Amino acid sequence: MLRSDFAVGRTRLFSRFPVIASCDLEEVRDRVAHVFCDHRLNVVGKSQRLSTQMYFRPGRYAGYGRMSYGATVDIDPGRLDDFFLLQFPLHGEETIISEGQSVSSTANMATIVSPGVDFRMRHGQCTEKLFVRLDRRALEHELVSYSGRALKGPLKFAPGIALDTAQGQALYRFISWLMQEASDGPLLDYPLLAAQFEDTLMASLLSTLPHNQGSQPHFPLSVAPHFVRRAEEYMQHHAHEPLSASDIATHAGVSTRSLFAGFRKYRDTTPMAHLRALRLEKVRADLVSPPPGAQSVTRIAMRWGFSHLGQFSAAYRQRYGETPSLTLQRAGGREPRR
């Protein structure tokens, strides 16, 4: 379960990304609104006093953070306009009331609030939570691209996420790793890797959580070599950018499923495997002629989106018949001898 053991030693999650530490109600409301949206905030009971702490790391489509109010508070934002809010209490309790349904969120029950839905929250005095702010357009685009059909109205999730189920545990394991990495790891400093993690997060939510768009629809397969070639050309010219399968499919003019089917049929591979192969070529070019400030295998590999160095080295050696460090050494790079 999600617990306060997210703290690593004396370092709290996201301590590098402070937003506010304050006891002033107006200041808290204003600073929190800059991360989320305008809202009403009231302390429950005259004897309680705010002691709010908030930390937040923004990203391209997803932002990650931790916060606590230090008092029991009622929060009424009305509705969210342009983002989904995923929340995981580390300890304590938070109650979400939305469309007549009340969800008590604890370490075993996370919540997701959808845009366009009226809701309010009561945050307990001893409650601390992790949260993810996820762009609405990006998530809906991911669903449309994958399913191949238009949305049946705005995307809405069921608000409760049980973390003691098999699917909930799988989602928890990924989210907990992602939160730890966003807080303290180096991988999200690389745009290509950060984009890959956001894509995985969106795919995980869409495939794991119940929502109002129903099961993945059946649609006719319509593939042809011309859009496979179009996708290949796009990847060739944009390999340095954070590309998702849905980005490539959109440029090619087909759904993500059709794109994958086309690559399986005509190239005996997948679009993302093709993109990795292109990036492997870019890595070799950089190893042969290292760019300024990137004269190490690790830096060059990370620059092109390869986070698992063991798998990267194996793939490189299989393709080019030598280790990446040997390539760099031949070019007069600075990779140390082992």
Tab-separated table of C-alpha atoms in Angstrom, residues 7-328:
chain	number	residue	atom	x	y	z
A	7	ALA	CA	10.144	9.091	2.452
A	8	VAL	CA	13.659	7.995	1.631
A	9	GLY	CA	15.974	8.473	4.596
A	10	ARG	CA	15.587	12.079	5.657
A	11	THR	CA	14.615	13.254	2.203
A	12	ARG	CA	10.902	13.800	1.675
A	13	LEU	CA	9.396	13.262	-1.742
A	14	PHE	CA	9.565	16.341	-3.982
A	15	SER	CA	11.419	18.387	-1.376
A	16	ARG	CA	13.408	19.838	-4.292
A	17	PHE	CA	10.221	21.380	-5.698
A	18	PRO	CA	8.616	23.508	-2.958
A	19	VAL	CA	5.495	25.562	-3.705
A	20	ILE	CA	4.423	26.775	-0.274
A	21	ALA	CA	4.873	26.250	3.460
A	22	SER	CA	2.411	28.533	5.219
A	23	CYS	CA	-0.202	28.928	7.954
A	24	ASP	CA	-1.986	31.803	6.197
A	25	LEU	CA	-5.333	30.792	4.668
A	26	GLU	CA	-5.351	33.346	1.852
A	27	GLU	CA	-1.763	32.641	0.876
A	28	VAL	CA	-2.390	28.896	0.870
A	29	ARG	CA	-5.512	29.255	-1.251
A	30	ASP	CA	-3.719	31.501	-3.743
A	31	ARG	CA	-0.610	29.346	-4.165
A	32	VAL	CA	-2.524	26.064	-4.377
A	33	ALA	CA	-4.812	27.649	-6.991
A	34	HIS	CA	-1.781	28.326	-9.186
A	35	VAL	CA	-1.117	24.585	-9.333
A	36	PHE	CA	-4.743	23.449	-9.567
A	37	CYS	CA	-7.549	26.002	-9.977
A	38	ASP	CA	-9.556	28.603	-8.059
A	39	HIS	CA	-11.404	27.083	-5.105
A	40	ARG	CA	-13.020	27.749	-1.769
A	41	LEU	CA	-10.964	26.662	1.240
A	42	ASN	CA	-12.230	26.601	4.819
A	43	VAL	CA	-10.719	25.251	8.020
A	44	VAL	CA	-13.128	22.990	9.925
A	45	GLY	CA	-13.330	24.001	13.591
A	46	LYS	CA	-12.069	27.124	15.338
A	47	SER	CA	-9.345	25.309	17.274
A	48	GLN	CA	-7.479	24.095	14.181
A	49	ARG	CA	-4.741	25.977	12.383
A	50	LEU	CA	-3.326	25.489	8.932
A	51	SER	CA	0.221	24.255	8.498
A	52	THR	CA	0.253	23.664	4.768
A	53	GLN	CA	3.110	22.170	2.788
A	54	MET	CA	2.972	21.676	-0.967
A	55	TYR	CA	5.563	20.463	-3.457
A	56	PHE	CA	5.064	20.165	-7.205
A	57	ARG	CA	7.139	19.162	-10.218
A	58	PRO	CA	5.472	20.158	-13.523
A	59	GLY	CA	5.986	18.242	-16.757
A	60	ARG	CA	4.831	18.276	-20.356
A	61	TYR	CA	1.401	16.756	-19.713
A	62	ALA	CA	1.754	15.413	-16.167
A	63	GLY	CA	2.771	17.169	-12.963
A	64	TYR	CA	3.698	15.308	-9.778
A	65	GLY	CA	3.507	16.482	-6.191
A	66	ARG	CA	2.926	16.018	-2.482
A	67	MET	CA	0.898	18.093	-0.055
A	68	SER	CA	-0.755	18.309	3.359
A	69	TYR	CA	-2.822	21.037	4.999
A	70	GLY	CA	-2.053	20.240	8.641
A	71	ALA	CA	-5.707	20.766	9.566
A	72	THR	CA	-9.108	19.430	8.591
A	73	VAL	CA	-10.233	21.545	5.649
A	74	ASP	CA	-13.154	21.644	3.239
A	75	ILE	CA	-12.162	22.262	-0.376
A	76	ASP	CA	-14.717	23.224	-3.030
A	77	PRO	CA	-13.287	23.887	-6.501
A	78	GLY	CA	-16.639	23.393	-8.223
A	79	ARG	CA	-15.172	21.487	-11.134
A	80	LEU	CA	-11.874	21.013	-12.926
A	81	ASP	CA	-11.706	22.388	-16.454
A	82	ASP	CA	-8.591	21.094	-18.147
A	83	PHE	CA	-6.974	18.361	-16.065
A	84	PHE	CA	-7.562	15.078	-14.252
A	85	LEU	CA	-6.464	14.877	-10.621
A	86	LEU	CA	-5.088	11.562	-9.365
A	87	GLN	CA	-4.602	11.386	-5.564
A	88	PHE	CA	-2.917	8.825	-3.293
A	89	PRO	CA	-3.039	9.429	0.489
A	90	LEU	CA	0.177	8.431	2.216
A	91	HIS	CA	-1.587	8.495	5.573
A	92	GLY	CA	-4.812	9.895	6.967
A	93	GLU	CA	-8.071	10.195	5.040
A	94	GLU	CA	-9.628	12.389	2.404
A	95	THR	CA	-13.293	12.236	1.401
A	96	ILE	CA	-14.330	13.030	-2.165
A	97	ILE	CA	-17.990	13.830	-2.848
A	98	SER	CA	-18.881	13.861	-6.536
A	99	GLU	CA	-22.215	13.481	-8.356
A	100	GLY	CA	-23.890	12.118	-5.245
A	101	GLN	CA	-21.155	9.560	-4.598
A	102	SER	CA	-18.831	9.700	-1.589
A	103	VAL	CA	-15.413	8.016	-1.690
A	104	SER	CA	-13.293	7.715	1.436
A	105	SER	CA	-9.716	7.840	0.210
A	106	THR	CA	-7.067	6.137	2.353
A	107	ALA	CA	-3.776	4.318	1.806
A	108	ASN	CA	-5.787	1.481	0.218
A	109	MET	CA	-8.128	3.652	-1.863
A	110	ALA	CA	-6.869	6.269	-4.303
A	111	THR	CA	-9.108	8.655	-6.234
A	112	ILE	CA	-9.250	10.278	-9.639
A	113	VAL	CA	-11.313	13.416	-10.241
A	114	SER	CA	-12.411	14.034	-13.824
A	115	PRO	CA	-12.812	17.457	-15.464
A	116	GLY	CA	-16.307	18.871	-15.822
A	117	VAL	CA	-17.613	17.042	-12.752
A	118	ASP	CA	-18.804	18.964	-9.687
A	119	PHE	CA	-17.013	17.766	-6.566
A	120	ARG	CA	-15.757	18.798	-3.162
A	121	MET	CA	-13.289	17.330	-0.689
A	122	ARG	CA	-12.679	17.098	3.034
A	123	HIS	CA	-8.980	16.695	3.788
A	124	GLY	CA	-8.266	15.248	7.244
A	125	GLN	CA	-5.995	16.931	9.769
A	126	CYS	CA	-3.337	14.212	9.724
A	127	THR	CA	-3.602	13.534	5.999
A	128	GLU	CA	-0.751	13.754	3.524
A	129	LYS	CA	-1.092	12.780	-0.110
A	130	LEU	CA	0.704	12.392	-3.399
A	131	PHE	CA	-1.014	13.677	-6.508
A	132	VAL	CA	-0.684	13.719	-10.281
A	133	ARG	CA	-2.103	16.539	-12.397
A	134	LEU	CA	-2.749	15.129	-15.881
A	135	ASP	CA	-3.672	17.201	-18.920
A	136	ARG	CA	-7.196	16.547	-20.173
A	137	ARG	CA	-6.504	16.981	-23.889
A	138	ALA	CA	-3.479	14.705	-23.789
A	139	LEU	CA	-5.341	11.877	-22.067
A	140	GLU	CA	-8.400	12.162	-24.299
A	141	HIS	CA	-6.163	12.301	-27.374
A	142	GLU	CA	-4.425	9.129	-26.199
A	143	LEU	CA	-7.767	7.339	-25.908
A	144	VAL	CA	-9.032	8.547	-29.302
A	145	SER	CA	-5.778	7.611	-30.989
A	146	TYR	CA	-5.786	4.137	-29.478
A	147	SER	CA	-9.465	3.355	-30.007
A	148	GLY	CA	-9.790	4.860	-33.480
A	149	ARG	CA	-13.081	6.619	-32.819
A	150	ALA	CA	-14.374	9.869	-31.396
A	151	LEU	CA	-15.208	10.247	-27.721
A	152	LYS	CA	-18.775	9.732	-26.554
A	153	GLY	CA	-18.731	12.963	-24.593
A	154	PRO	CA	-15.995	14.068	-22.165
A	155	LEU	CA	-13.884	11.285	-20.653
A	156	LYS	CA	-14.864	10.503	-17.064
A	157	PHE	CA	-13.441	7.905	-14.696
A	158	ALA	CA	-15.107	6.217	-11.743
A	159	PRO	CA	-13.683	8.215	-8.803
A	160	GLY	CA	-12.528	5.363	-6.547
A	161	ILE	CA	-9.378	3.306	-7.247
A	162	ALA	CA	-9.096	0.238	-5.015
A	163	LEU	CA	-5.405	-0.467	-4.462
A	164	ASP	CA	-5.935	-3.903	-2.905
A	165	THR	CA	-6.988	-5.491	-6.221
A	166	ALA	CA	-4.637	-7.044	-8.771
A	167	GLN	CA	-5.116	-4.142	-11.192
A	168	GLY	CA	-4.856	-1.603	-8.398
A	169	GLN	CA	-1.609	-3.151	-7.179
A	170	ALA	CA	-0.167	-3.081	-10.693
A	171	LEU	CA	-1.069	0.586	-11.053
A	172	TYR	CA	0.322	1.305	-7.583
A	173	ARG	CA	3.675	-0.284	-8.365
A	174	PHE	CA	4.111	1.844	-11.460
A	175	ILE	CA	2.881	5.054	-9.810
A	176	SER	CA	5.089	4.548	-6.756
A	177	TRP	CA	8.151	4.057	-8.941
A	178	LEU	CA	7.223	7.059	-11.100
A	179	MET	CA	6.727	9.284	-8.055
A	180	GLN	CA	10.076	8.242	-6.624
A	181	GLU	CA	11.787	8.914	-9.935
A	182	ALA	CA	10.040	12.271	-10.442
A	183	SER	CA	11.113	13.295	-6.958
A	184	ASP	CA	14.698	12.132	-6.730
A	185	GLY	CA	15.833	10.376	-9.901
A	186	PRO	CA	17.534	11.769	-12.999
A	187	LEU	CA	15.402	10.145	-15.701
A	188	LEU	CA	12.703	12.819	-15.943
A	189	ASP	CA	15.420	15.377	-16.661
A	190	TYR	CA	15.643	13.821	-20.137
A	191	PRO	CA	12.670	14.995	-22.281
A	192	LEU	CA	12.442	11.778	-24.313
A	193	LEU	CA	12.306	9.618	-21.189
A	194	ALA	CA	9.871	11.941	-19.415
A	195	ALA	CA	7.540	11.748	-22.422
A	196	GLN	CA	7.738	7.947	-22.451
A	197	PHE	CA	6.784	7.791	-18.775
A	198	GLU	CA	3.832	10.142	-19.341
A	199	ASP	CA	2.633	7.961	-22.210
A	200	THR	CA	2.926	4.855	-20.038
A	201	LEU	CA	1.017	6.582	-17.246
A	202	MET	CA	-1.823	7.543	-19.585
A	203	ALA	CA	-1.984	4.069	-21.121
A	204	SER	CA	-2.011	2.513	-17.636
A	205	LEU	CA	-4.929	4.660	-16.483
A	206	LEU	CA	-6.954	4.062	-19.650
A	207	SER	CA	-6.405	0.305	-19.589
A	208	THR	CA	-6.769	-0.170	-15.821
A	209	LEU	CA	-9.500	2.193	-14.602
A	210	PRO	CA	-13.212	2.026	-15.517
A	211	HIS	CA	-14.436	5.022	-17.498
A	212	ASN	CA	-17.490	6.161	-19.437
A	213	GLN	CA	-16.093	5.381	-22.889
A	214	GLY	CA	-16.679	1.658	-22.477
A	215	SER	CA	-14.429	-1.170	-23.612
A	216	GLN	CA	-11.999	-0.751	-26.448
A	217	PRO	CA	-14.151	-0.659	-29.615
A	218	HIS	CA	-13.808	-2.820	-32.677
A	219	PHE	CA	-13.023	-0.904	-35.826
A	220	PRO	CA	-12.139	-1.924	-39.386
A	221	LEU	CA	-8.488	-2.423	-40.170
A	222	SER	CA	-7.431	-0.044	-42.893
A	223	VAL	CA	-3.708	0.011	-43.461
A	224	ALA	CA	-1.574	0.680	-46.502
A	225	PRO	CA	2.157	1.087	-47.108
A	226	HIS	CA	1.811	4.821	-47.848
A	227	PHE	CA	1.015	5.731	-44.255
A	228	VAL	CA	3.559	3.278	-42.933
A	229	ARG	CA	6.144	5.151	-45.009
A	230	ARG	CA	4.722	8.456	-43.817
A	231	ALA	CA	5.170	7.313	-40.214
A	232	GLU	CA	8.735	6.184	-40.936
A	233	GLU	CA	9.628	9.547	-42.485
A	234	TYR	CA	8.103	11.385	-39.548
A	235	MET	CA	10.096	9.340	-37.043
A	236	GLN	CA	13.289	9.825	-39.047
A	237	HIS	CA	12.967	13.612	-38.926
A	238	HIS	CA	11.633	13.858	-35.360
A	239	ALA	CA	13.559	11.133	-33.521
A	240	HIS	CA	15.048	13.787	-31.230
A	241	GLU	CA	11.591	14.792	-29.989
A	242	PRO	CA	9.395	13.114	-27.329
A	243	LEU	CA	7.253	10.961	-29.642
A	244	SER	CA	4.467	8.660	-28.523
A	245	ALA	CA	2.690	6.057	-30.610
A	246	SER	CA	-0.345	8.334	-30.707
A	247	ASP	CA	1.793	11.230	-32.014
A	248	ILE	CA	3.062	9.067	-34.854
A	249	ALA	CA	-0.405	7.697	-35.621
A	250	THR	CA	-1.897	11.187	-35.736
A	251	HIS	CA	0.746	12.357	-38.212
A	252	ALA	CA	0.189	9.233	-40.322
A	253	GLY	CA	-3.577	9.808	-40.299
A	254	VAL	CA	-4.635	6.535	-38.680
A	255	SER	CA	-5.441	5.160	-35.244
A	256	THR	CA	-2.729	3.725	-33.038
A	257	ARG	CA	-4.080	0.214	-33.517
A	258	SER	CA	-4.031	0.561	-37.311
A	259	LEU	CA	-0.499	1.921	-37.176
A	260	PHE	CA	0.674	-1.082	-35.151
A	261	ALA	CA	-1.146	-3.459	-37.492
A	262	GLY	CA	0.471	-1.810	-40.507
A	263	PHE	CA	3.964	-2.121	-39.087
A	264	ARG	CA	3.366	-5.751	-38.130
A	265	LYS	CA	2.111	-6.572	-41.625
A	266	TYR	CA	4.569	-4.610	-43.735
A	267	ARG	CA	7.671	-4.239	-41.538
A	268	ASP	CA	7.431	-7.201	-39.141
A	269	THR	CA	8.032	-4.860	-36.205
A	270	THR	CA	6.245	-2.198	-34.170
A	271	PRO	CA	6.378	1.594	-34.592
A	272	MET	CA	8.134	2.067	-31.257
A	273	ALA	CA	10.686	-0.659	-32.039
A	274	HIS	CA	11.360	1.109	-35.337
A	275	LEU	CA	11.798	4.395	-33.451
A	276	ARG	CA	14.224	2.747	-31.016
A	277	ALA	CA	16.242	1.437	-33.958
A	278	LEU	CA	16.407	4.944	-35.432
A	279	ARG	CA	17.535	6.347	-32.105
A	280	LEU	CA	20.145	3.621	-31.821
A	281	GLU	CA	21.538	4.904	-35.124
A	282	LYS	CA	21.589	8.424	-33.653
A	283	VAL	CA	23.456	7.108	-30.619
A	284	ARG	CA	26.096	5.520	-32.829
A	285	ALA	CA	26.503	8.763	-34.762
A	286	ASP	CA	27.032	10.645	-31.496
A	287	LEU	CA	29.496	8.038	-30.224
A	288	VAL	CA	31.500	8.267	-33.426
A	289	SER	CA	31.460	12.071	-33.247
A	290	PRO	CA	30.509	13.079	-29.682
A	291	PRO	CA	28.662	16.406	-29.344
A	292	PRO	CA	30.012	18.940	-26.820
A	293	GLY	CA	29.115	18.093	-23.230
A	294	ALA	CA	27.952	14.553	-24.005
A	295	GLN	CA	31.192	12.597	-24.158
A	296	SER	CA	30.078	9.541	-22.215
A	297	VAL	CA	28.036	6.524	-23.202
A	298	THR	CA	25.542	7.149	-20.410
A	299	ARG	CA	24.871	10.761	-21.371
A	300	ILE	CA	24.511	9.972	-25.052
A	301	ALA	CA	22.231	6.993	-24.391
A	302	MET	CA	20.034	9.013	-22.030
A	303	ARG	CA	19.905	11.863	-24.548
A	304	TRP	CA	18.296	9.509	-27.044
A	305	GLY	CA	15.841	7.981	-24.588
A	306	PHE	CA	17.636	4.808	-23.471
A	307	SER	CA	17.210	4.573	-19.698
A	308	HIS	CA	18.079	0.886	-19.175
A	309	LEU	CA	21.780	0.888	-19.950
A	310	GLY	CA	22.145	-2.884	-19.799
A	311	GLN	CA	19.462	-3.458	-22.425
A	312	PHE	CA	20.819	-0.574	-24.485
A	313	SER	CA	24.356	-1.989	-24.468
A	314	ALA	CA	23.111	-5.442	-25.465
A	315	ALA	CA	21.031	-4.040	-28.340
A	316	TYR	CA	23.938	-1.888	-29.499
A	317	ARG	CA	26.393	-4.760	-29.450
A	318	GLN	CA	23.988	-7.061	-31.271
A	319	ARG	CA	23.517	-4.500	-34.037
A	320	TYR	CA	27.031	-3.098	-34.413
A	321	GLY	CA	29.226	-5.940	-33.204
A	322	GLU	CA	30.994	-3.927	-30.519
A	323	THR	CA	30.201	-2.246	-27.231
A	324	PRO	CA	29.203	1.432	-27.220
A	325	SER	CA	32.192	2.243	-25.004
A	326	LEU	CA	34.523	0.728	-27.609
A	327	THR	CA	32.932	2.867	-30.333
A	328	LEU	CA	33.484	5.952	-28.212
